[in-house]
PDB file of C-alpha atoms and ligand atoms in Angstrom:
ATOM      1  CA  UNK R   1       0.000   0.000   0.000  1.00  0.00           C
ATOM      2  CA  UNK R   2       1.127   3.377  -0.481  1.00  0.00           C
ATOM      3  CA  UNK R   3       0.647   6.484   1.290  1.00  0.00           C
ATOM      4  CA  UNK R   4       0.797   9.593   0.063  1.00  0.00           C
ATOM      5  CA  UNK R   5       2.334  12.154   3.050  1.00  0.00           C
ATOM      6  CA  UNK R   6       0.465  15.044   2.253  1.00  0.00           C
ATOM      7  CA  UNK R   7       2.292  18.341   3.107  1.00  0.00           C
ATOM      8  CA  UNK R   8       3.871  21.399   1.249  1.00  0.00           C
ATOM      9  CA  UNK R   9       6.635  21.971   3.880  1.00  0.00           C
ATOM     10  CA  UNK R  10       9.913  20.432   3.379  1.00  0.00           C
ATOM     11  CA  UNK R  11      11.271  20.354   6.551  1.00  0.00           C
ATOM     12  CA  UNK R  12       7.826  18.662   7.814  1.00  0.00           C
ATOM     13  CA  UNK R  13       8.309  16.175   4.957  1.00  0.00           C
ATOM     14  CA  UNK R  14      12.086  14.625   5.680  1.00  0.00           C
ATOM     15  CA  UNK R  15      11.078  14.001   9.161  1.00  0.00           C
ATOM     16  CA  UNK R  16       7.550  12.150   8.082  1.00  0.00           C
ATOM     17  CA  UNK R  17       9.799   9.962   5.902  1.00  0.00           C
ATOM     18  CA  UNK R  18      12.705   9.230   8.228  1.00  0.00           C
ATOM     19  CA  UNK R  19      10.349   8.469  11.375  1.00  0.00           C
ATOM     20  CA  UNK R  20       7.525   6.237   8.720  1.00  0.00           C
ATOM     21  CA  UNK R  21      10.561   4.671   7.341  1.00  0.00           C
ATOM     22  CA  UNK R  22      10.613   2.445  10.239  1.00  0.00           C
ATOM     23  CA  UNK R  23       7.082   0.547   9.259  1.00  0.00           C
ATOM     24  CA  UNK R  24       7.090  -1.035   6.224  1.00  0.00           C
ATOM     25  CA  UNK R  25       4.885   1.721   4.385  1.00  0.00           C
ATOM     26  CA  UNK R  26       5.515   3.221   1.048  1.00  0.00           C
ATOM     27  CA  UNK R  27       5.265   6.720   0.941  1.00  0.00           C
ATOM     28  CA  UNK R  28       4.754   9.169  -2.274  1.00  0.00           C
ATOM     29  CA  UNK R  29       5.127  13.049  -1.192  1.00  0.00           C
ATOM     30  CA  UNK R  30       3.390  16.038  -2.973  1.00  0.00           C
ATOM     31  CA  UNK R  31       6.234  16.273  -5.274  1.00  0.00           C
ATOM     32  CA  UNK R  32       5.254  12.761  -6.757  1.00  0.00           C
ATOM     33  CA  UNK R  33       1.822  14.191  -7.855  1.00  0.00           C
ATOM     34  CA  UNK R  34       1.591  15.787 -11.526  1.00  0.00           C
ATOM     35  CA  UNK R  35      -1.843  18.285 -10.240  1.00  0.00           C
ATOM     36  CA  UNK R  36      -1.691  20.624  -7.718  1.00  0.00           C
ATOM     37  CA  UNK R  37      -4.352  21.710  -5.302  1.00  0.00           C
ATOM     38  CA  UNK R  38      -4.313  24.583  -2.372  1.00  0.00           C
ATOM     39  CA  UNK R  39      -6.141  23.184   0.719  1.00  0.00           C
ATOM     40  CA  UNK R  40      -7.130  26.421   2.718  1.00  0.00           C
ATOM     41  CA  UNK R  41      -6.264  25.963   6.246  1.00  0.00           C
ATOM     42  CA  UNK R  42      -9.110  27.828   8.146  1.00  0.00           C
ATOM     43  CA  UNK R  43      -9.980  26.085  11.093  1.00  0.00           C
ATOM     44  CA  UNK R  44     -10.146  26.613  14.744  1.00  0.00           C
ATOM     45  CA  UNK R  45      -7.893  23.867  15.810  1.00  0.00           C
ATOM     46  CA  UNK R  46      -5.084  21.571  14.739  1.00  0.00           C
ATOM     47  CA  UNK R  47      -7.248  18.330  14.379  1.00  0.00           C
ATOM     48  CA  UNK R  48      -9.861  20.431  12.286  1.00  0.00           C
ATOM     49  CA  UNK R  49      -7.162  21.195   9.710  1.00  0.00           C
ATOM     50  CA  UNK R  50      -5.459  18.010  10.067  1.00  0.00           C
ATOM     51  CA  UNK R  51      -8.885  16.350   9.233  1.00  0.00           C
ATOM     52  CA  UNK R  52      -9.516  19.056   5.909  1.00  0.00           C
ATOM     53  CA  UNK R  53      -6.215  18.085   4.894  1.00  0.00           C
ATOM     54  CA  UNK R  54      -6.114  15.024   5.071  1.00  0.00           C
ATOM     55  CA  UNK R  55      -9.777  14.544   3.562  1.00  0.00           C
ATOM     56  CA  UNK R  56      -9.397  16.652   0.178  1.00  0.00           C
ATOM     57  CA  UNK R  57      -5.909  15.133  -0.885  1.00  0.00           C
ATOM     58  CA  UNK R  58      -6.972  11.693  -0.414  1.00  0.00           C
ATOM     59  CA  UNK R  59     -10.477  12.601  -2.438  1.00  0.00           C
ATOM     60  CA  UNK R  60      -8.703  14.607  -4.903  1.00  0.00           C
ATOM     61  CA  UNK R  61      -5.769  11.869  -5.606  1.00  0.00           C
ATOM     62  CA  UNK R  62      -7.578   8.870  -4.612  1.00  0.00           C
ATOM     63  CA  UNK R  63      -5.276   7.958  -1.854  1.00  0.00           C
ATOM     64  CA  UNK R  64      -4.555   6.997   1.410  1.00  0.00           C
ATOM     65  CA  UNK R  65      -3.173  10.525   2.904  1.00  0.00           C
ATOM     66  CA  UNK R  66      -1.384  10.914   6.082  1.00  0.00           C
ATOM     67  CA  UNK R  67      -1.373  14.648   6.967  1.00  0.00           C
ATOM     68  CA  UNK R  68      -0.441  17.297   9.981  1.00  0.00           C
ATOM     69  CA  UNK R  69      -1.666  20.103  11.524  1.00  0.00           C
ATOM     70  CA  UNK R  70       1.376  21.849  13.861  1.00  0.00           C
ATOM     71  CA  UNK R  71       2.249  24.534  15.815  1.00  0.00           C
ATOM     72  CA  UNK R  72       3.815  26.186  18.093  1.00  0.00           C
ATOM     73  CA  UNK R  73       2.016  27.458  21.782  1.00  0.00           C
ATOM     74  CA  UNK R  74       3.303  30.743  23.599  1.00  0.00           C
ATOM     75  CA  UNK R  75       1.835  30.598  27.231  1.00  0.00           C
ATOM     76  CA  UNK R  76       2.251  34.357  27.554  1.00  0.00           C
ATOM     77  CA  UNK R  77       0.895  34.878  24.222  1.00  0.00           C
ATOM     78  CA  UNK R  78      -2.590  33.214  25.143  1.00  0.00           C
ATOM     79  CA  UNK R  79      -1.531  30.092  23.349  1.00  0.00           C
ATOM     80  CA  UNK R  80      -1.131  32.186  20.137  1.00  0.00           C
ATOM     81  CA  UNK R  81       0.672  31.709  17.566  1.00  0.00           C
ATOM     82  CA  UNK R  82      -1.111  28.094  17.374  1.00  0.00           C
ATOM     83  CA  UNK R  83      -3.109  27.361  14.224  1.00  0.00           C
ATOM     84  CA  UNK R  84      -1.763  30.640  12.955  1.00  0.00           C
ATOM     85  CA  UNK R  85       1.796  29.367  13.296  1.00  0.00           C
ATOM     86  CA  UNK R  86       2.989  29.029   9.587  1.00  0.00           C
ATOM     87  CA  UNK R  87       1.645  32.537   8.867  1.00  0.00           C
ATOM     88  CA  UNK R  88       1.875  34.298  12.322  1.00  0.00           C
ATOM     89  CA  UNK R  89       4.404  37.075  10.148  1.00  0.00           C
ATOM     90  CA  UNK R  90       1.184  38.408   8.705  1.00  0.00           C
ATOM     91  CA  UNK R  91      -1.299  38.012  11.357  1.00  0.00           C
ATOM     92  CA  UNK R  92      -2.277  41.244  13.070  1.00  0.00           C
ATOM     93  CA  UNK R  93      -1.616  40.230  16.566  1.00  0.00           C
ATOM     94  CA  UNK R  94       0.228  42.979  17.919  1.00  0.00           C
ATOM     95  CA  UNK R  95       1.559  44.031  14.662  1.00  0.00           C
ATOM     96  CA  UNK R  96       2.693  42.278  11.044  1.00  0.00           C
ATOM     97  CA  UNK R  97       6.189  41.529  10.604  1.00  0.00           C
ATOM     98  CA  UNK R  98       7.885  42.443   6.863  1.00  0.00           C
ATOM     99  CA  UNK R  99       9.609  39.136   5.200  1.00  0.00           C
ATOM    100  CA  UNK R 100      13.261  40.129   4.747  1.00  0.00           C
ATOM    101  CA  UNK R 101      14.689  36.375   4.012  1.00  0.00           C
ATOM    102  CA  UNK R 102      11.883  34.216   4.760  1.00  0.00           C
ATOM    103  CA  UNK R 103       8.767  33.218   6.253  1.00  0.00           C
ATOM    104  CA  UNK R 104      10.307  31.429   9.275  1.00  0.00           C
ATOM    105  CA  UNK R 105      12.387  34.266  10.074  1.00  0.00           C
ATOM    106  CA  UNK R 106       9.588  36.488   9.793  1.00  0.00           C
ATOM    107  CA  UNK R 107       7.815  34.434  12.034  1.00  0.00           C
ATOM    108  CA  UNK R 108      10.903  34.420  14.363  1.00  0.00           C
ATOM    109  CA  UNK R 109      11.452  37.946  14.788  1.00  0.00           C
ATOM    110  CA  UNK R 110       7.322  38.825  15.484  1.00  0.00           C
ATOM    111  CA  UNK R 111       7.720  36.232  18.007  1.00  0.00           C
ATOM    112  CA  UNK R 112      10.434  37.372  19.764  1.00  0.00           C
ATOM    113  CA  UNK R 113       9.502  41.124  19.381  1.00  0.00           C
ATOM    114  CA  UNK R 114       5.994  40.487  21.386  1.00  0.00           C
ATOM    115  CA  UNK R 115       7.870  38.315  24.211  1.00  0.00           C
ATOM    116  CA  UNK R 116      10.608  41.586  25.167  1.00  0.00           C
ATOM    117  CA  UNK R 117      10.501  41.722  28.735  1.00  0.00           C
ATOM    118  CA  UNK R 118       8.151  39.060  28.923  1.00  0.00           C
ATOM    119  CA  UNK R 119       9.370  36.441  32.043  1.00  0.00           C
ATOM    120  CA  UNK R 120       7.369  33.816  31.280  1.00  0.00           C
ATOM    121  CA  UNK R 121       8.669  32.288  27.977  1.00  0.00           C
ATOM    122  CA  UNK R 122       7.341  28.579  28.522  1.00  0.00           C
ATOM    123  CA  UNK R 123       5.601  26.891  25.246  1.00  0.00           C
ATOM    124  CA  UNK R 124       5.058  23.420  23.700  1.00  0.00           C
ATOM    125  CA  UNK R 125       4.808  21.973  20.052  1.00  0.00           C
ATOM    126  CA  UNK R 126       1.738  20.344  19.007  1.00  0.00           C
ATOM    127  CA  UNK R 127       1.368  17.957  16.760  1.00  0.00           C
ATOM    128  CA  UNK R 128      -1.872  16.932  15.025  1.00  0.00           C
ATOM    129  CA  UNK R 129      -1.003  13.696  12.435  1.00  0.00           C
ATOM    130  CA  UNK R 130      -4.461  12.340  10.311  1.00  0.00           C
ATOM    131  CA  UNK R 131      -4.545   9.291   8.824  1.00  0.00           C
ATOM    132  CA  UNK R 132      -7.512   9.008   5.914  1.00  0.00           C
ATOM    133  CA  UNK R 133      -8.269   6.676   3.651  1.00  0.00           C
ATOM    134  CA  UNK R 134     -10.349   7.302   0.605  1.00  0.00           C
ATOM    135  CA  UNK R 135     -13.129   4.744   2.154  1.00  0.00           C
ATOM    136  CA  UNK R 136     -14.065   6.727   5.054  1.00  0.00           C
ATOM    137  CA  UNK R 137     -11.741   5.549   7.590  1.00  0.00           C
ATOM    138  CA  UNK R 138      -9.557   7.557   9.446  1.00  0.00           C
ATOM    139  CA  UNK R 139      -7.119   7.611  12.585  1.00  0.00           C
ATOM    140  CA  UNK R 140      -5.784  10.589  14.667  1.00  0.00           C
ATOM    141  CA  UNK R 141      -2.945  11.262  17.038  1.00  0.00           C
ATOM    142  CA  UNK R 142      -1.026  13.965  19.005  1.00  0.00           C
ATOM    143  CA  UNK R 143       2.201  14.465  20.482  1.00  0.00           C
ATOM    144  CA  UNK R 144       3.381  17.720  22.255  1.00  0.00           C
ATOM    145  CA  UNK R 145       7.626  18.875  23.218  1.00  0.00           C
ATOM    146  CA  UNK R 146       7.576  21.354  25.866  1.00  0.00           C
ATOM    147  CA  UNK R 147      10.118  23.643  26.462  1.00  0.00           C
ATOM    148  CA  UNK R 148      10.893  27.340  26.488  1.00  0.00           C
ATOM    149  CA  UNK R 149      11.625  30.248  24.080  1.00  0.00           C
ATOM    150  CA  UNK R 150      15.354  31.333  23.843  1.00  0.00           C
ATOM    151  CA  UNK R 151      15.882  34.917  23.809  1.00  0.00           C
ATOM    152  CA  UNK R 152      17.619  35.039  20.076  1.00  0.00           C
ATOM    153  CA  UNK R 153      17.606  32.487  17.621  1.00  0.00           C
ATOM    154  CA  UNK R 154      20.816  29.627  17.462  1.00  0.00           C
ATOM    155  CA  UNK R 155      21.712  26.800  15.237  1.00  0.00           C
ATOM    156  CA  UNK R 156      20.486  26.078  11.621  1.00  0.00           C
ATOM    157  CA  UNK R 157      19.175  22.629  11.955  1.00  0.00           C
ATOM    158  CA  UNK R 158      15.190  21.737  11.557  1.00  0.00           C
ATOM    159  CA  UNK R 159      13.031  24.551  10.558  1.00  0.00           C
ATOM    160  CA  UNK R 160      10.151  26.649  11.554  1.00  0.00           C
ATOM    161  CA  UNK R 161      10.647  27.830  15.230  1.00  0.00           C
ATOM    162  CA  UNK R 162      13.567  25.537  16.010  1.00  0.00           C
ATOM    163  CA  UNK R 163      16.386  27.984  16.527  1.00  0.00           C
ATOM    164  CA  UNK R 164      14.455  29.750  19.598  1.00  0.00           C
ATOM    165  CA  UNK R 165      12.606  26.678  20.949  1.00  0.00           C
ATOM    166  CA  UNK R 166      14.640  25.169  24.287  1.00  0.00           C
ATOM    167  CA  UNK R 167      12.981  21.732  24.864  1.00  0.00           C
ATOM    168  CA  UNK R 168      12.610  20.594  28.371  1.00  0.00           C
ATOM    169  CA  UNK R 169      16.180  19.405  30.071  1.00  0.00           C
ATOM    170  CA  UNK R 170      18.165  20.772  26.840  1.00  0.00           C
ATOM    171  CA  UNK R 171      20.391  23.750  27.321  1.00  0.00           C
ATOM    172  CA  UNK R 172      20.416  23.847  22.939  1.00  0.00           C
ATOM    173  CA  UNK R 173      17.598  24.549  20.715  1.00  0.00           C
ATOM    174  CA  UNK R 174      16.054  22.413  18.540  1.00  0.00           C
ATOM    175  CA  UNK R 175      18.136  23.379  15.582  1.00  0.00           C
ATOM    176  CA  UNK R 176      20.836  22.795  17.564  1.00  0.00           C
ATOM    177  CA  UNK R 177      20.349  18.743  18.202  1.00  0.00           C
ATOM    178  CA  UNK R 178      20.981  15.990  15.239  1.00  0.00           C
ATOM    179  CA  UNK R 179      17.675  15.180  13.548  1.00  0.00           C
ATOM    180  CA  UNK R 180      17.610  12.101  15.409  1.00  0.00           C
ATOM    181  CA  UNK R 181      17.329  13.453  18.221  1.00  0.00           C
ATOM    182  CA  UNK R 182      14.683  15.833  17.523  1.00  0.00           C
ATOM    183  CA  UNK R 183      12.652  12.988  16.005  1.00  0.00           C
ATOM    184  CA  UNK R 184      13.094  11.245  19.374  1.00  0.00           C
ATOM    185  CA  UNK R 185      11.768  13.774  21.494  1.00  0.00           C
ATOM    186  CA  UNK R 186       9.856  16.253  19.351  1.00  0.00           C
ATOM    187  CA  UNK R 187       6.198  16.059  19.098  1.00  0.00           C
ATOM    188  CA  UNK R 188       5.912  14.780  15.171  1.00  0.00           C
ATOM    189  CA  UNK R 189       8.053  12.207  16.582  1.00  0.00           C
ATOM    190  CA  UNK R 190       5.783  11.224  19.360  1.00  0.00           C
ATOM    191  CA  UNK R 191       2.548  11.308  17.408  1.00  0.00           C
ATOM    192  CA  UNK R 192       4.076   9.895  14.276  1.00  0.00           C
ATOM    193  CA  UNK R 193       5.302   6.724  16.834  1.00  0.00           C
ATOM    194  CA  UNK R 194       1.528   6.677  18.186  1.00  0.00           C
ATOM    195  CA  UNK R 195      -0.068   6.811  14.620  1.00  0.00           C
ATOM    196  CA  UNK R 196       2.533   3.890  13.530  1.00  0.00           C
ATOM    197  CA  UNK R 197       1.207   1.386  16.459  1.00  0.00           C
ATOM    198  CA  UNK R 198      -2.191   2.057  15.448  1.00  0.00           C
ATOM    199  CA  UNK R 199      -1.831   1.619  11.293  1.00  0.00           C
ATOM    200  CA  UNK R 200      -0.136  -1.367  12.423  1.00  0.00           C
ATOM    201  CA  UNK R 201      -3.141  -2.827  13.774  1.00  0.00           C
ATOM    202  CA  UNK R 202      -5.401  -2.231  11.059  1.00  0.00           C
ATOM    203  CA  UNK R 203      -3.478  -2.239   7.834  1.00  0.00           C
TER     204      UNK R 203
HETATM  205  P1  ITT F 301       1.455  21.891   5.365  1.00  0.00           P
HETATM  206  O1  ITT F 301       0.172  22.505   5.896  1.00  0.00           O
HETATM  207  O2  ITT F 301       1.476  21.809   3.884  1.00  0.00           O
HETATM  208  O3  ITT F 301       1.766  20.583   6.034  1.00  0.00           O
HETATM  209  P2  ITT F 301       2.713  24.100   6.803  1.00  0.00           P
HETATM  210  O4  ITT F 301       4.104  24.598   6.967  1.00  0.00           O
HETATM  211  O5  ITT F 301       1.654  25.109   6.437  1.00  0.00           O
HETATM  212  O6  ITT F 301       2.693  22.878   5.755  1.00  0.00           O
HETATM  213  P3  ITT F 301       1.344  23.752   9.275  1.00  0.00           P
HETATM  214  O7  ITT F 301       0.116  24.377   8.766  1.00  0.00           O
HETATM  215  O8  ITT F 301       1.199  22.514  10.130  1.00  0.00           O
HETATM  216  O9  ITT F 301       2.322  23.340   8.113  1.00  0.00           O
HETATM  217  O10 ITT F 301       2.162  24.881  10.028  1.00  0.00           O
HETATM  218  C1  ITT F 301       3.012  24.546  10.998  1.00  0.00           C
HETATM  219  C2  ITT F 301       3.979  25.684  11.255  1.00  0.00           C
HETATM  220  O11 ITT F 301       4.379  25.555  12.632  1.00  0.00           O
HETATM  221  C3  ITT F 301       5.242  25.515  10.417  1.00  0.00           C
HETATM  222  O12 ITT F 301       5.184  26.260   9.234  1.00  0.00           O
HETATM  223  C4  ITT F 301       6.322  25.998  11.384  1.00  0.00           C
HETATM  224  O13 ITT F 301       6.422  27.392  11.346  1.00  0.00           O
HETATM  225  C5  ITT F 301       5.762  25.596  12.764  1.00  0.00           C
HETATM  226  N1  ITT F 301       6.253  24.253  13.149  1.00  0.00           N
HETATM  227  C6  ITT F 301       5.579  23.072  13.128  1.00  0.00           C
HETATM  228  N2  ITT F 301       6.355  22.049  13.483  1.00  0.00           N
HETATM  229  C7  ITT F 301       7.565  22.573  13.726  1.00  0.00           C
HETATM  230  C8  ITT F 301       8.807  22.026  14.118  1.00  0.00           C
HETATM  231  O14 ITT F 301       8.982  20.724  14.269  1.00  0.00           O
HETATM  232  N3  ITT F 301       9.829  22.859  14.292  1.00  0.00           N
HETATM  233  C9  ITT F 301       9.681  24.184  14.110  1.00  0.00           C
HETATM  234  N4  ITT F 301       8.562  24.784  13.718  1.00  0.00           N
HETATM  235  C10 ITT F 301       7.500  23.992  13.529  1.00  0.00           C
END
């Protein structure tokens, strides 16, 4: 059987493959698909996108689609930026931020503008994997990494939020540890493991 692992983000997509590489799925990415379609991402919740995701790939290509919703929660920024997370730059929540290099940088900077003086810098990744088949059958699981936000970005590794996120016990960032280790403690790695034991079971 084949699965198609149904995101647009690169750096999502190496660590779906390396952490599914351990069950004997084969996966296709976007890349591997001739027609392109924009799924707008407008719910209230991780799961809720996961689910719309996950749902119009596998109807529009006819396949079994694993897909994620993720995101990264500020506790001093009332859990924000959460579902807004891959386009918190141009979110008016206390201000847009310009894109000088990139989006994640963008994202980056806003971030670390709103949290100046802020003591409390504690947050967690969320991680919202969907499992749908084209016959109506689906599976869904979570994994969170808590940790804290650094005061300035460090190490290239990962992507996204990694070079200011501290996980819980580390004294580096995420894009500071090997990708193994990230996949061992991050939360794609924790709800990828969970979603694993349950295709297992069924497929
Ligand atoms: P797809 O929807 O096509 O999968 P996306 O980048 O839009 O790609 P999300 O909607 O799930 O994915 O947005 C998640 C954003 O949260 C992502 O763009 C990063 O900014 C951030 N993020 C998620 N997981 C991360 C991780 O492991 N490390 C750093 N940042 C992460």
């Amino acid at each position: 059987m084949k699965i198609l692992i149904a995101t647009t983000n690169k750096g999502k997509l190496r660590e779906f493959k390396s952490l599914l590489s351990q069950i004997n799925i084969e996966t296709l990415s976007l890349d591997n698909m001739k027609e392109k379609i924009e799924v707008e991402e407008d719910g209230k919740t991780f799961l809720e996108n996961a689910i719309k995701k996950a749902k119009e790939y596998a109807s529009f290509y006819n396949i079994p689609v694993i897909a994620e919703d993720a995101g990264l929660e500020v506790e001093a920024l009332n859990n924000y930026p959460g579902v807004y997370s891959a386009r918190f730059y141009d979110i008016d929540f206390g201000g847009k931020e310009e894109i000088v290099t990139n989006k994640d940088e963008a994202n980056i900077k806003k971030l670390l503008r709103l949290l100046e003086g802020k003591n409390n810098r504690k947050a967690r990744f969320v991680s919202t994997v969907v499992f749908y088949s084209q016959k109506d059958f689906g599976l869904w699981t979570e994994g969170y990494c808590y940790g804290e936000i650094a005061k300035e970005p460090r190490g290239n590794k990962g992507f996204g939020y990694d070079p200011i996120f501290i996980p819980e016990g580390y004294n580096k960032t995420m894009a500071e540890i090997s990708p193994e280790e990230k996949n061992r403690i991050s939360h794609r790695g924790k709800a990828v493991r969970k979603l694993m034991e349950k295709l297992k079971k069924v497929l």
